[in-house]
Tab-separated table of C-alpha atoms in Angstrom:
chain	number	residue	atom	x	y	z
K	1	MET	CA	-91.642	254.563	93.655
K	2	VAL	CA	-90.946	255.346	97.310
K	3	THR	CA	-88.270	258.002	97.714
K	4	LEU	CA	-85.999	259.003	100.557
K	5	LYS	CA	-88.255	262.118	100.926
K	6	ASP	CA	-91.340	259.852	101.463
K	7	LEU	CA	-89.512	257.758	104.187
K	8	ALA	CA	-88.329	261.048	105.844
K	9	LYS	CA	-91.866	262.418	106.006
K	10	GLU	CA	-93.302	259.351	107.451
K	11	LEU	CA	-90.506	259.010	110.162
K	12	ASN	CA	-90.670	262.862	110.753
K	13	VAL	CA	-86.920	263.197	110.191
K	14	SER	CA	-84.807	264.929	107.661
K	15	VAL	CA	-83.934	263.285	104.181
K	16	SER	CA	-80.242	263.457	105.339
K	17	THR	CA	-81.049	261.346	108.455
K	18	VAL	CA	-82.698	258.789	106.429
K	19	SER	CA	-79.879	258.585	103.929
K	20	LYS	CA	-77.260	258.248	106.635
K	21	ALA	CA	-79.340	255.652	108.465
K	22	LEU	CA	-79.593	253.567	105.368
K	23	SER	CA	-75.878	253.872	104.879
K	24	ASP	CA	-75.250	252.684	108.364
K	25	SER	CA	-73.514	255.997	109.357
K	26	HIS	CA	-72.147	256.303	112.885
K	27	GLU	CA	-73.833	259.700	113.103
K	28	ILE	CA	-77.135	257.992	113.451
K	29	SER	CA	-78.461	256.067	116.532
K	30	GLU	CA	-79.144	252.296	116.352
K	31	LYS	CA	-82.764	252.994	117.188
K	32	THR	CA	-83.201	255.337	114.316
K	33	LYS	CA	-81.390	253.040	111.917
K	34	GLU	CA	-83.582	250.141	112.967
K	35	LYS	CA	-86.791	252.226	112.470
K	36	THR	CA	-85.585	253.436	109.066
K	37	LEU	CA	-84.584	250.002	107.767
K	38	GLU	CA	-87.829	248.511	108.993
K	39	LEU	CA	-89.843	251.223	107.163
K	40	ALA	CA	-87.852	250.952	103.999
K	41	LYS	CA	-88.348	247.257	103.882
K	42	LYS	CA	-92.088	247.652	104.548
K	43	ARG	CA	-92.325	250.218	101.872
K	44	ASN	CA	-90.208	248.293	99.338
K	45	TYR	CA	-87.821	251.134	98.999
K	46	ILE	CA	-85.249	250.768	96.110
K	47	PRO	CA	-82.119	252.930	96.352
K	48	ASN	CA	-81.394	255.227	93.482
K	49	ASN	CA	-78.008	253.835	92.549
K	50	THR	CA	-77.197	256.556	90.046
K	51	ALA	CA	-77.504	259.173	92.777
K	52	VAL	CA	-75.535	257.081	95.248
K	53	ASN	CA	-72.807	256.597	92.754
K	54	LEU	CA	-72.582	260.369	92.057
K	55	ARG	CA	-72.155	260.984	95.809
K	56	ARG	CA	-69.441	258.304	96.043
K	57	LYS	CA	-67.871	259.294	92.764
K	58	SER	CA	-67.734	255.478	92.091
K	59	THR	CA	-69.918	252.973	90.302
K	60	ARG	CA	-68.349	249.902	91.935
K	61	THR	CA	-68.685	248.410	88.470
K	62	ILE	CA	-66.201	246.994	86.010
K	63	GLY	CA	-66.710	246.987	82.223
K	64	VAL	CA	-65.503	243.832	80.485
K	65	ILE	CA	-65.015	243.314	76.657
K	66	ILE	CA	-64.316	239.829	75.456
K	67	PRO	CA	-63.747	238.973	71.775
K	68	ASN	CA	-65.765	235.672	71.603
K	69	ILE	CA	-68.360	234.191	73.904
K	70	PHE	CA	-68.271	230.702	72.035
K	71	ASN	CA	-64.585	230.432	72.975
K	72	HIS	CA	-64.666	228.516	76.322
K	73	PHE	CA	-61.264	230.084	77.113
K	74	TYR	CA	-62.962	233.482	77.386
K	75	THR	CA	-65.850	232.314	79.415
K	76	LYS	CA	-63.399	230.812	81.986
K	77	ILE	CA	-61.513	234.208	82.101
K	78	LEU	CA	-64.874	235.859	82.624
K	79	SER	CA	-65.664	233.406	85.422
K	80	GLY	CA	-62.378	234.401	87.123
K	81	ILE	CA	-63.222	238.148	86.570
K	82	GLU	CA	-66.683	237.702	88.059
K	83	SER	CA	-65.434	235.817	91.109
K	84	GLU	CA	-62.628	238.338	91.934
K	85	ALA	CA	-64.910	241.309	91.349
K	86	LYS	CA	-67.592	239.923	93.636
K	87	LYS	CA	-65.028	239.286	96.354
K	88	ASN	CA	-64.153	243.057	96.261
K	89	ASN	CA	-67.841	244.127	96.163
K	90	TYR	CA	-67.779	245.086	92.364
K	91	LYS	CA	-70.308	244.186	89.730
K	92	THR	CA	-69.421	243.513	86.037
K	93	ILE	CA	-71.021	244.622	82.845
K	94	VAL	CA	-69.884	242.410	79.807
K	95	SER	CA	-69.771	243.451	76.140
K	96	ILE	CA	-68.866	241.042	73.408
K	97	SER	CA	-67.013	242.392	70.362
K	98	ASN	CA	-67.489	239.276	68.220
K	99	GLU	CA	-63.923	239.839	66.947
K	100	THR	CA	-64.972	243.102	65.299
K	101	LEU	CA	-63.515	246.642	65.536
K	102	LEU	CA	-66.803	248.383	65.406
K	103	SER	CA	-68.381	246.341	68.277
K	104	GLU	CA	-65.300	246.889	70.389
K	105	LYS	CA	-65.515	250.595	69.816
K	106	GLU	CA	-69.153	250.642	70.752
K	107	GLY	CA	-68.512	248.764	73.979
K	108	LEU	CA	-65.751	251.222	74.897
K	109	ASP	CA	-68.012	254.136	74.049
K	110	PHE	CA	-70.733	252.881	76.312
K	111	PHE	CA	-68.234	252.255	79.199
K	112	SER	CA	-66.790	255.716	78.748
K	113	ASN	CA	-69.987	257.481	79.737
K	114	GLY	CA	-69.349	257.016	83.492
K	115	SER	CA	-71.225	253.673	83.808
K	116	VAL	CA	-68.087	251.822	85.020
K	117	ASP	CA	-64.955	252.641	87.155
K	118	GLY	CA	-62.549	250.926	84.756
K	119	VAL	CA	-62.425	248.343	81.938
K	120	LEU	CA	-60.945	244.946	81.260
K	121	LEU	CA	-60.562	243.858	77.605
K	122	ALA	CA	-58.939	241.515	75.143
K	123	PRO	CA	-58.643	243.239	71.678
K	124	SER	CA	-60.519	241.804	68.799
K	125	ASP	CA	-58.964	239.874	65.912
K	126	GLU	CA	-59.944	242.616	63.540
K	127	THR	CA	-58.401	245.349	65.738
K	128	GLU	CA	-54.946	243.630	65.589
K	129	LYS	CA	-55.410	242.682	61.886
K	130	LEU	CA	-56.089	246.350	60.991
K	131	ASN	CA	-53.705	247.798	63.571
K	132	GLU	CA	-56.466	250.201	64.418
K	133	VAL	CA	-55.746	251.198	67.991
K	134	GLU	CA	-56.626	254.903	68.292
K	135	HIS	CA	-59.670	254.122	70.466
K	136	PHE	CA	-57.359	252.662	73.110
K	137	PHE	CA	-55.332	255.735	73.244
K	138	GLU	CA	-58.518	257.834	73.399
K	139	LEU	CA	-59.614	255.748	76.466
K	140	LYS	CA	-56.203	256.520	78.044
K	141	ARG	CA	-56.598	260.197	77.242
K	142	LYS	CA	-59.963	260.250	79.025
K	143	GLY	CA	-58.338	259.025	82.075
K	144	ILE	CA	-60.429	255.788	82.204
K	145	PRO	CA	-58.276	252.889	83.841
K	146	PHE	CA	-58.136	249.736	81.739
K	147	VAL	CA	-56.277	246.401	81.631
K	148	LEU	CA	-55.602	244.285	78.704
K	149	PHE	CA	-55.734	240.471	79.138
K	150	ASP	CA	-54.522	237.571	76.992
K	151	ARG	CA	-54.044	239.756	73.891
K	152	TYR	CA	-52.104	243.106	73.904
K	153	ILE	CA	-51.206	245.951	71.673
K	154	ASP	CA	-47.550	246.983	71.024
K	155	ASN	CA	-46.593	250.570	71.995
K	156	LEU	CA	-49.612	250.869	74.316
K	157	ASN	CA	-48.224	251.373	77.820
K	158	VAL	CA	-51.008	250.028	79.981
K	159	ASP	CA	-51.381	247.218	82.586
K	160	LYS	CA	-51.855	243.778	81.126
K	161	VAL	CA	-52.136	240.187	82.042
K	162	ILE	CA	-50.543	237.628	79.717
K	163	VAL	CA	-49.177	234.144	79.717
K	164	ASN	CA	-45.629	233.171	78.915
K	165	ASP	CA	-46.264	232.310	75.251
K	166	LEU	CA	-42.845	232.321	73.844
K	167	GLU	CA	-41.377	230.227	76.716
K	168	SER	CA	-44.299	227.737	76.675
K	169	SER	CA	-43.831	227.144	72.884
K	170	ARG	CA	-40.102	226.497	73.387
K	171	ASN	CA	-40.890	223.958	76.177
K	172	VAL	CA	-43.260	222.022	73.941
K	173	ILE	CA	-40.772	221.861	71.029
K	174	GLN	CA	-37.973	220.846	73.319
K	175	TYR	CA	-40.191	218.013	74.769
K	176	PHE	CA	-40.800	216.733	71.165
K	177	LEU	CA	-37.053	216.866	70.348
K	178	ASP	CA	-36.210	215.002	73.612
K	179	ASP	CA	-38.835	212.380	72.680
K	180	GLY	CA	-37.083	211.815	69.380
K	181	ARG	CA	-39.558	213.553	67.163
K	182	GLN	CA	-37.784	214.757	63.913
K	183	ASN	CA	-40.626	215.976	61.680
K	184	ILE	CA	-42.546	218.555	63.730
K	185	LEU	CA	-45.348	220.600	62.396
K	186	VAL	CA	-46.600	223.762	64.038
K	187	VAL	CA	-50.249	224.758	63.233
K	188	SER	CA	-52.068	227.855	64.054
K	189	LEU	CA	-55.247	229.775	63.474
K	190	LEU	CA	-53.826	232.878	65.238
K	191	LYS	CA	-52.370	234.410	62.056
K	192	ASN	CA	-53.267	238.123	62.929
K	193	LEU	CA	-52.736	238.073	66.634
K	194	LYS	CA	-49.678	239.113	68.676
K	195	ILE	CA	-49.865	236.095	70.803
K	196	GLY	CA	-49.768	233.949	67.673
K	197	ASP	CA	-46.563	235.697	66.637
K	198	LEU	CA	-45.045	235.068	70.073
K	199	ARG	CA	-45.961	231.400	70.127
K	200	LYS	CA	-44.725	230.907	66.685
K	201	GLN	CA	-41.424	232.539	67.487
K	202	GLY	CA	-41.017	230.256	70.389
K	203	ALA	CA	-41.921	227.249	68.394
K	204	LEU	CA	-39.717	227.699	65.283
K	205	LEU	CA	-36.355	226.939	66.956
K	206	ASP	CA	-34.796	225.830	63.712
K	207	ASP	CA	-35.411	225.464	59.906
K	208	THR	CA	-36.467	221.745	60.283
K	209	ILE	CA	-39.668	222.789	61.914
K	210	ASP	CA	-42.526	223.199	59.498
K	211	LEU	CA	-45.337	225.763	59.867
K	212	LEU	CA	-48.998	226.066	58.734
K	213	GLU	CA	-50.829	229.071	59.862
K	214	HIS	CA	-54.195	230.450	58.635
K	215	ASP	CA	-56.843	233.009	59.525
K	216	GLU	CA	-59.899	230.937	58.673
K	217	GLU	CA	-60.920	227.306	59.425
K	218	ILE	CA	-61.895	225.962	56.014
K	219	GLY	CA	-58.718	226.912	54.255
K	220	PHE	CA	-56.661	225.747	57.154
K	221	GLU	CA	-58.234	222.279	57.146
K	222	ILE	CA	-57.670	221.880	53.381
K	223	GLU	CA	-54.038	222.869	53.639
K	224	LEU	CA	-53.551	220.646	56.686
K	225	ARG	CA	-55.008	217.606	55.043
K	226	GLU	CA	-52.752	218.118	52.094
K	227	LYS	CA	-49.632	218.281	54.358
K	228	ILE	CA	-50.646	215.203	56.348
K	229	GLU	CA	-51.104	213.292	53.040
K	230	ASN	CA	-47.866	214.370	51.354
K	231	LYS	CA	-45.395	215.096	54.112
K	232	LYS	CA	-43.905	212.834	56.944
K	233	ILE	CA	-45.097	214.248	60.205
K	234	ASP	CA	-44.420	212.726	63.681
K	235	ALA	CA	-45.502	215.650	65.911
K	236	ILE	CA	-47.843	218.384	65.752
K	237	PHE	CA	-47.887	221.549	68.094
K	238	ALA	CA	-51.104	223.554	67.877
K	239	LEU	CA	-50.740	227.131	68.932
K	240	ASP	CA	-54.516	227.335	69.673
K	241	GLU	CA	-57.198	224.761	70.744
K	242	LEU	CA	-59.235	224.772	67.495
K	243	SER	CA	-56.331	224.100	65.136
K	244	GLY	CA	-55.320	221.268	67.593
K	245	ILE	CA	-58.732	219.729	67.468
K	246	ILE	CA	-58.868	219.852	63.622
K	247	ALA	CA	-55.371	218.309	63.505
K	248	LEU	CA	-56.396	215.550	65.799
K	249	ASN	CA	-59.532	214.679	63.730
K	250	LEU	CA	-57.618	214.697	60.461
K	251	ILE	CA	-54.890	212.411	61.784
K	252	ARG	CA	-57.544	210.061	63.251
K	253	GLN	CA	-59.340	209.949	59.807
K	254	LYS	CA	-56.049	208.804	58.310
K	255	GLN	CA	-55.986	205.960	60.851
K	256	ILE	CA	-52.522	207.108	61.936
K	257	ASP	CA	-51.664	205.845	65.392
K	258	ILE	CA	-51.779	208.580	68.083
K	259	PRO	CA	-49.389	209.125	69.918
K	260	LYS	CA	-46.969	206.442	68.627
K	261	GLU	CA	-46.736	207.628	64.966
K	262	VAL	CA	-47.896	211.290	65.551
K	263	ALA	CA	-47.909	212.979	68.958
K	264	ILE	CA	-50.066	216.170	69.446
K	265	ILE	CA	-49.910	219.005	71.950
K	266	SER	CA	-52.070	222.164	71.906
K	267	PHE	CA	-52.410	225.371	73.764
K	268	SER	CA	-55.733	225.114	75.513
K	269	GLN	CA	-57.956	226.195	78.269
K	270	GLY	CA	-61.197	225.436	76.538
K	271	ILE	CA	-63.801	222.569	76.614
K	272	LEU	CA	-62.939	220.946	73.220
K	273	SER	CA	-59.693	219.354	74.357
K	274	LYS	CA	-61.274	218.122	77.529
K	275	TYR	CA	-63.716	216.023	75.642
K	276	SER	CA	-61.536	215.131	72.649
K	277	TYR	CA	-60.747	211.578	71.797
K	278	PRO	CA	-57.972	210.700	72.341
K	279	LYS	CA	-57.735	213.370	75.042
K	280	LEU	CA	-55.370	216.236	73.908
K	281	SER	CA	-52.123	216.875	75.841
K	282	ILE	CA	-52.199	220.582	76.494
K	283	VAL	CA	-50.419	223.821	77.443
K	284	ASN	CA	-52.689	224.895	80.292
K	285	GLN	CA	-53.152	228.715	80.363
K	286	TYR	CA	-54.969	229.018	83.633
K	287	ALA	CA	-57.836	231.120	82.254
K	288	LYS	CA	-59.512	231.743	85.583
K	289	GLU	CA	-56.212	233.066	87.032
K	290	ILE	CA	-55.864	235.397	84.067
K	291	GLY	CA	-59.349	236.923	84.927
K	292	ALA	CA	-58.640	237.191	88.560
K	293	LYS	CA	-55.282	238.852	88.114
K	294	SER	CA	-56.801	241.335	85.645
K	295	VAL	CA	-59.301	242.453	88.316
K	296	GLU	CA	-56.518	242.775	90.940
K	297	LEU	CA	-54.566	245.011	88.549
K	298	LEU	CA	-57.485	247.207	87.771
K	299	LEU	CA	-58.367	247.681	91.406
K	300	GLU	CA	-54.760	248.604	92.207
K	301	ARG	CA	-54.867	251.216	89.376
K	302	LEU	CA	-58.106	252.584	90.743
K	303	LYS	CA	-56.494	253.101	94.124
K	304	ASP	CA	-53.330	254.730	92.676
K	305	ASN	CA	-53.514	255.904	89.061
K	306	ASP	CA	-49.979	257.102	89.183
K	307	LYS	CA	-48.358	253.830	90.052
K	308	PRO	CA	-45.919	252.310	87.440
K	309	VAL	CA	-47.491	250.190	84.667
K	310	GLU	CA	-47.466	246.482	85.410
K	311	THR	CA	-47.444	243.249	83.381
K	312	LYS	CA	-48.593	240.215	85.121
K	313	MET	CA	-47.220	237.000	83.513
K	314	ILE	CA	-49.199	233.844	84.212
K	315	LYS	CA	-47.109	230.666	83.966
K	316	THR	CA	-48.495	227.849	81.863
K	317	SER	CA	-47.985	224.153	82.593
K	318	LEU	CA	-47.661	221.207	80.192
K	319	GLU	CA	-50.300	218.587	80.899
K	320	PHE	CA	-49.796	215.165	79.226
K	321	ASN	CA	-52.747	213.164	78.267
K	322	GLN	CA	-53.485	210.540	75.541
K	323	THR	CA	-51.911	212.375	72.492
K	324	THR	CA	-48.346	212.029	73.925
K	325	LEU	CA	-46.383	209.003	75.046
């Protein structure tokens, strides 16, 4: 590989002059810059980014940990992160926890070695289920800036980007009540997650509203089938997209008229609801905006580590499609 020293020798100048010329320093003449850039291109010179980062004390890189690559919601958040990072001349490195505590810890260990300036992450399902959060406090003790998005941890005072889960759920239930629905079922596959608790809290406005929550799909589907067969239901509110799609399919299998007999609304920012039949009415969570705001918060923290901790709230919207009247 061609080095700065090689270029300097060929140009008969100092290594410092070559380095400054390649960095477009005002200390170097335009003629010297032009000659240096021309030679660097001719010799296929590749900068040593590690050395550059050490000098700058910055990697211009953001570490991102997402819990599930198969959930289109997180791929859309990632798209928002990538777009905003690129706009600010940052790169991203992505780690996937696959909803496991171990993979999440391994990702944070890697990012803690100086390879990134800060971290964006959504805690894994297992992390919340076991309430094992010491690795987040350790990250904070190390002075590594990080922002939580979508999911968050109680008693962890860090920047975060969330949606108005509780208010959104109340709005959906109120819509059903105003529509004359009297037998509302709330369904959820978010049993272990804080966001699931908030959505549930907002949805259970009174004792007449029924709830089915589970932490795995097969058991959920079995119990939901039994409820549909044995209990009168005229509205279903799904706290996550997957439970909404499962409910939609089971209602269709029973040849129940949607939305006349049973209306369905689901939290969603994924691809399943977009192509469902009939097309699901949804609570739009604006995933790309969550990603973009997360980058904004992290960059603000990198500029001023002493600023007050912030929570950015993304407002959802109710989008009516074919599963509501």
